[in-house]
Amino acid sequence: MSIFVRNSLIALLVAGAITGTVIYTINYLNDARIAELSTIENQIYVDTLSLDTQFSLLEAAPCDSVASSTTLTGELADLGERLSYAESQLGTNDSQVVQLKKQYSLLEIRDYLITKELAAACHTKPVIALYFYSNAGDCSDCDKAGYALSYLRTTYPALRVYSFDYNLNLGALKTLIAITKVNGPLPAFIVNGKHSYGFTSLADFQKQFPKGTFASTTATNTKP
Amino acid sequence: MNLQVLTYPFLFIALYFESFLLVTFLSGPARASRGKMIKPFAMEVPRVAIVVPCWNEETTIAGTVESLLELEYPKKKLSIILVDDGSTDGTSLVIDRFSHHSQITALHKENGGKFTAMNLGIEYAKDAEIIGFLDADSFVAPDALREIVAAFNDKHISAVTASMSIHKPRTILQRMQYAEYSLAITLRHVFASINGLYVTPGPFSFYRRFIFANIGLFKHAYLAEDMEMAMRMQRAGLHIGNAIRARVYTKGPPTFAKLIKQRVRWTTGFMRNMFFDYRDLLGVKKNAVLGILVLPLGIIAIVSGIFLFLLSIFQVIRHVIHAFSMTQAAPLSYMLSWHSSFTWFYLPITVLTLLGVMIVAGTFGWMIVGKRMSRTPGKLMFSMVLYLLLYGIIAPLWLMRSVSDVTLGVRTTWR
């Protein structure tokens, strides 16, 4: 065997081993990301259940749960950001990401219902926005809409924004879509029960919200 | 489709190339080549002639000749032949000032191109066993010739190349070239050890006299006569070696325009010689290092340099358009601020970035090795940073221009 052939084979092995190590490292890192997301979701699940139970126990004074609800919504927002990042790294079709998104959507729906119940019981009027988007390539304005909602949530924490992947195969989400009667082109928004479709600019979008919305403070969550 | 996927094959080839460099660097022939030590002058040292072709080099030729006169070599065994190739500046007067020196022969001729000046020098170097060449804008270290001659002790070696670096780099572009030349020192050393060189550079390459008789003199060769001669030697089955500690310093182009001009000449010279006259070397098993690895990689380097540059431009434009569209969704101040928490979760580590970092680190490592092994003076760190920042932007420009010139048949000029 000539020195060229020998060195070529060794170099191929070395390059292959390095590439394999790099791919393994990235997979390990992504698995760790998924594991962290899963841990956060489990924690939020417990917190949601706890809040639900607390709400039931405090029938006489349900408004004591408002602070817990606000904290929980903040945690959901952080989870949403992480899930969005994981989705960008692993792809929208990754089975683990899809599974986590389903769990996340369930937590969002549960939080949305608790928020509504608390609002009714405590006679408060939180601004609640439901946002439906698509990652299937059929929604050219969804990026902008998601970004605008992130900006509004960060700047005006009084908003409670719940983002849902319209195409996610989840029974509870399909029911939510059915009862809210979202049937127009995406992105779709329901702000305090009022429907709107499409996104043009931040200024136009802000007009969908009740007057005085952008002065109060509460936590929300964004598109995953 | 994620366009980054298209970069993976090129990254793997780069990784493979660096791995091959490492394995070959550690192999016996390269170690033996590095281990060759110059000895105190024996009774018999070969008679050497150094030809300096000059054309309009009045500002540098004196320094070039003075550095040759300071070479540590028996004066009776070394002759210096200065050939003025019809300069229109004061080069002729400068070289005439040296003509009284016993070692120096000053020749004047009508302008005919660098290769004609080199061939005239060969004619006048009748008694030399080894004939070398030095560009008139280059300078040599005093022990450089001893290192070269030591490399000729190997009877299989027909030509020996030196280690080039940039003479007193001042401008940003010269510093970038300083890093590039440091890398080239390693590449030349490693590939010479397995006879994979396809160029014997103008600054301080030496040949046994018989090869000119056997395979002929220099040719025009699309203004790349040093490349053509090396390819002709490879075709004839001759071996080209390297003396890594034979240091020669050359004036790097100080401006963007001059650098592009020089590199277009080199690249078009490579492409035209390769595709028009020496296509038979490609894929040849007789010299597999050259035919299966070095020359194909040279072509891949041109293709990948252009492709990755265009891909990067496309990605940048895409991001700019996307960012611009996002200004409809949020104020610029929000877009430019960081929103996520600083945790390991958001580390932007991907296969692309990790492989990229490893390849860059490897490249820097080879630059350091080249500088240290050749004992080249100067500071490398800042040059490496400039190389990292600029080379990937500037090199594709001369590559694209070269491909365009060769495709359209545009004639390349020297300056």
PDB file of C-alpha atoms in Angstrom, chain A residues 3-4 6-12 14-16 18-19 22-23 25-26 29 32-34 36-37 78 81-83 85-86 89 143-145 147-151 154-155 199-203, chain B residues 12 15-16 19-25 27-29 194 288-289 292-293 322 325-331 334-336 339-341 343-355 358:
ATOM      1  CA  ILE A   3       1.842   6.158   1.536  1.00  0.00           C
ATOM      2  CA  PHE A   4      -0.808   8.150  -0.342  1.00  0.00           C
ATOM      3  CA  ARG A   6      -2.559   4.695   3.516  1.00  0.00           C
ATOM      4  CA  ASN A   7      -2.743   8.377   4.499  1.00  0.00           C
ATOM      5  CA  SER A   8      -5.932   8.880   2.494  1.00  0.00           C
ATOM      6  CA  LEU A   9      -7.661   6.062   4.331  1.00  0.00           C
ATOM      7  CA  ILE A  10      -6.467   7.254   7.733  1.00  0.00           C
ATOM      8  CA  ALA A  11      -7.542  10.818   6.894  1.00  0.00           C
ATOM      9  CA  LEU A  12     -10.960   9.540   5.844  1.00  0.00           C
ATOM     10  CA  VAL A  14     -10.177  10.807  11.094  1.00  0.00           C
ATOM     11  CA  ALA A  15     -12.533  13.134   9.197  1.00  0.00           C
ATOM     12  CA  GLY A  16     -15.362  10.619   9.617  1.00  0.00           C
ATOM     13  CA  ILE A  18     -14.626  14.058  13.821  1.00  0.00           C
ATOM     14  CA  THR A  19     -17.840  14.500  11.840  1.00  0.00           C
ATOM     15  CA  VAL A  22     -19.786  16.606  16.022  1.00  0.00           C
ATOM     16  CA  ILE A  23     -23.120  15.099  14.976  1.00  0.00           C
ATOM     17  CA  THR A  25     -22.534  16.257  20.255  1.00  0.00           C
ATOM     18  CA  ILE A  26     -25.256  18.240  18.495  1.00  0.00           C
ATOM     19  CA  LEU A  29     -27.328  18.944  22.990  1.00  0.00           C
ATOM     20  CA  ALA A  32     -30.782  17.916  26.462  1.00  0.00           C
ATOM     21  CA  ARG A  33     -32.913  20.785  25.120  1.00  0.00           C
ATOM     22  CA  ILE A  34     -35.880  18.469  24.669  1.00  0.00           C
ATOM     23  CA  GLU A  36     -35.305  20.580  29.624  1.00  0.00           C
ATOM     24  CA  LEU A  37     -38.474  21.511  27.758  1.00  0.00           C
ATOM     25  CA  ASP A  78     -40.715  31.427  28.697  1.00  0.00           C
ATOM     26  CA  GLU A  81     -39.807  30.989  23.569  1.00  0.00           C
ATOM     27  CA  ARG A  82     -37.721  27.907  24.270  1.00  0.00           C
ATOM     28  CA  LEU A  83     -40.065  25.716  22.276  1.00  0.00           C
ATOM     29  CA  TYR A  85     -36.058  28.013  19.468  1.00  0.00           C
ATOM     30  CA  ALA A  86     -36.056  24.197  19.679  1.00  0.00           C
ATOM     31  CA  GLN A  89     -33.128  23.965  15.543  1.00  0.00           C
ATOM     32  CA  ASP A 143     -43.573  35.519  11.026  1.00  0.00           C
ATOM     33  CA  LYS A 144     -44.440  39.201  11.246  1.00  0.00           C
ATOM     34  CA  ALA A 145     -47.571  38.593  13.290  1.00  0.00           C
ATOM     35  CA  TYR A 147     -42.938  38.951  16.045  1.00  0.00           C
ATOM     36  CA  ALA A 148     -45.427  41.781  16.610  1.00  0.00           C
ATOM     37  CA  LEU A 149     -47.113  39.796  19.371  1.00  0.00           C
ATOM     38  CA  SER A 150     -43.741  39.083  21.007  1.00  0.00           C
ATOM     39  CA  TYR A 151     -43.000  42.781  20.943  1.00  0.00           C
ATOM     40  CA  THR A 154     -42.691  42.241  26.109  1.00  0.00           C
ATOM     41  CA  THR A 155     -43.597  45.911  26.012  1.00  0.00           C
ATOM     42  CA  PHE A 199     -51.351  41.254   9.289  1.00  0.00           C
ATOM     43  CA  THR A 200     -50.322  44.496   7.655  1.00  0.00           C
ATOM     44  CA  SER A 201     -48.465  46.623  10.177  1.00  0.00           C
ATOM     45  CA  LEU A 202     -47.961  47.012  13.900  1.00  0.00           C
ATOM     46  CA  ALA A 203     -49.979  50.237  13.951  1.00  0.00           C
TER      47      ALA A 203
ATOM     48  CA  PHE B  12     -16.352  17.529   4.950  1.00  0.00           C
ATOM     49  CA  LEU B  15     -12.028  18.488   7.137  1.00  0.00           C
ATOM     50  CA  TYR B  16     -10.709  15.570   5.124  1.00  0.00           C
ATOM     51  CA  SER B  19      -6.861  15.412   8.307  1.00  0.00           C
ATOM     52  CA  PHE B  20      -4.770  14.339   5.334  1.00  0.00           C
ATOM     53  CA  LEU B  21      -2.367  17.187   6.058  1.00  0.00           C
ATOM     54  CA  LEU B  22      -2.014  16.055   9.659  1.00  0.00           C
ATOM     55  CA  VAL B  23      -1.442  12.404   8.818  1.00  0.00           C
ATOM     56  CA  THR B  24       1.089  13.246   6.098  1.00  0.00           C
ATOM     57  CA  PHE B  25       2.809  15.830   8.299  1.00  0.00           C
ATOM     58  CA  SER B  27       4.464  10.512   8.235  1.00  0.00           C
ATOM     59  CA  GLY B  28       8.041   9.434   7.675  1.00  0.00           C
ATOM     60  CA  PRO B  29       8.900  11.408   4.513  1.00  0.00           C
ATOM     61  CA  ILE B 194       4.883  13.002  -1.155  1.00  0.00           C
ATOM     62  CA  ALA B 288      -1.937   9.773  -7.419  1.00  0.00           C
ATOM     63  CA  VAL B 289      -1.135  12.521  -4.913  1.00  0.00           C
ATOM     64  CA  ILE B 292      -6.312  12.274  -7.505  1.00  0.00           C
ATOM     65  CA  LEU B 293      -5.911  14.659  -4.578  1.00  0.00           C
ATOM     66  CA  HIS B 322     -36.550  39.430   6.337  1.00  0.00           C
ATOM     67  CA  SER B 325     -40.053  43.142   6.616  1.00  0.00           C
ATOM     68  CA  MET B 326     -39.953  42.729  10.386  1.00  0.00           C
ATOM     69  CA  THR B 327     -39.726  46.494  10.815  1.00  0.00           C
ATOM     70  CA  GLN B 328     -43.436  46.444   9.986  1.00  0.00           C
ATOM     71  CA  ALA B 329     -43.995  44.252  13.026  1.00  0.00           C
ATOM     72  CA  ALA B 330     -41.848  45.909  15.691  1.00  0.00           C
ATOM     73  CA  PRO B 331     -39.700  49.011  16.197  1.00  0.00           C
ATOM     74  CA  TYR B 334     -36.796  46.133  19.813  1.00  0.00           C
ATOM     75  CA  MET B 335     -35.277  44.203  16.896  1.00  0.00           C
ATOM     76  CA  LEU B 336     -31.755  45.170  17.896  1.00  0.00           C
ATOM     77  CA  HIS B 339     -34.995  39.256  24.415  1.00  0.00           C
ATOM     78  CA  SER B 340     -34.207  35.716  25.519  1.00  0.00           C
ATOM     79  CA  SER B 341     -32.490  34.786  28.764  1.00  0.00           C
ATOM     80  CA  THR B 343     -28.704  30.188  29.156  1.00  0.00           C
ATOM     81  CA  TRP B 344     -26.974  27.285  27.467  1.00  0.00           C
ATOM     82  CA  PHE B 345     -30.332  26.469  25.895  1.00  0.00           C
ATOM     83  CA  TYR B 346     -29.926  29.243  23.329  1.00  0.00           C
ATOM     84  CA  LEU B 347     -26.294  28.517  22.394  1.00  0.00           C
ATOM     85  CA  PRO B 348     -26.183  28.669  18.581  1.00  0.00           C
ATOM     86  CA  ILE B 349     -24.219  25.452  18.245  1.00  0.00           C
ATOM     87  CA  THR B 350     -25.012  23.494  15.106  1.00  0.00           C
ATOM     88  CA  VAL B 351     -23.188  20.945  12.960  1.00  0.00           C
ATOM     89  CA  LEU B 352     -22.295  23.818  10.627  1.00  0.00           C
ATOM     90  CA  THR B 353     -20.866  26.131  13.293  1.00  0.00           C
ATOM     91  CA  LEU B 354     -19.005  23.380  15.124  1.00  0.00           C
ATOM     92  CA  LEU B 355     -17.385  21.971  11.964  1.00  0.00           C
ATOM     93  CA  MET B 358     -12.850  23.188  13.914  1.00  0.00           C
TER      94      MET B 358
END
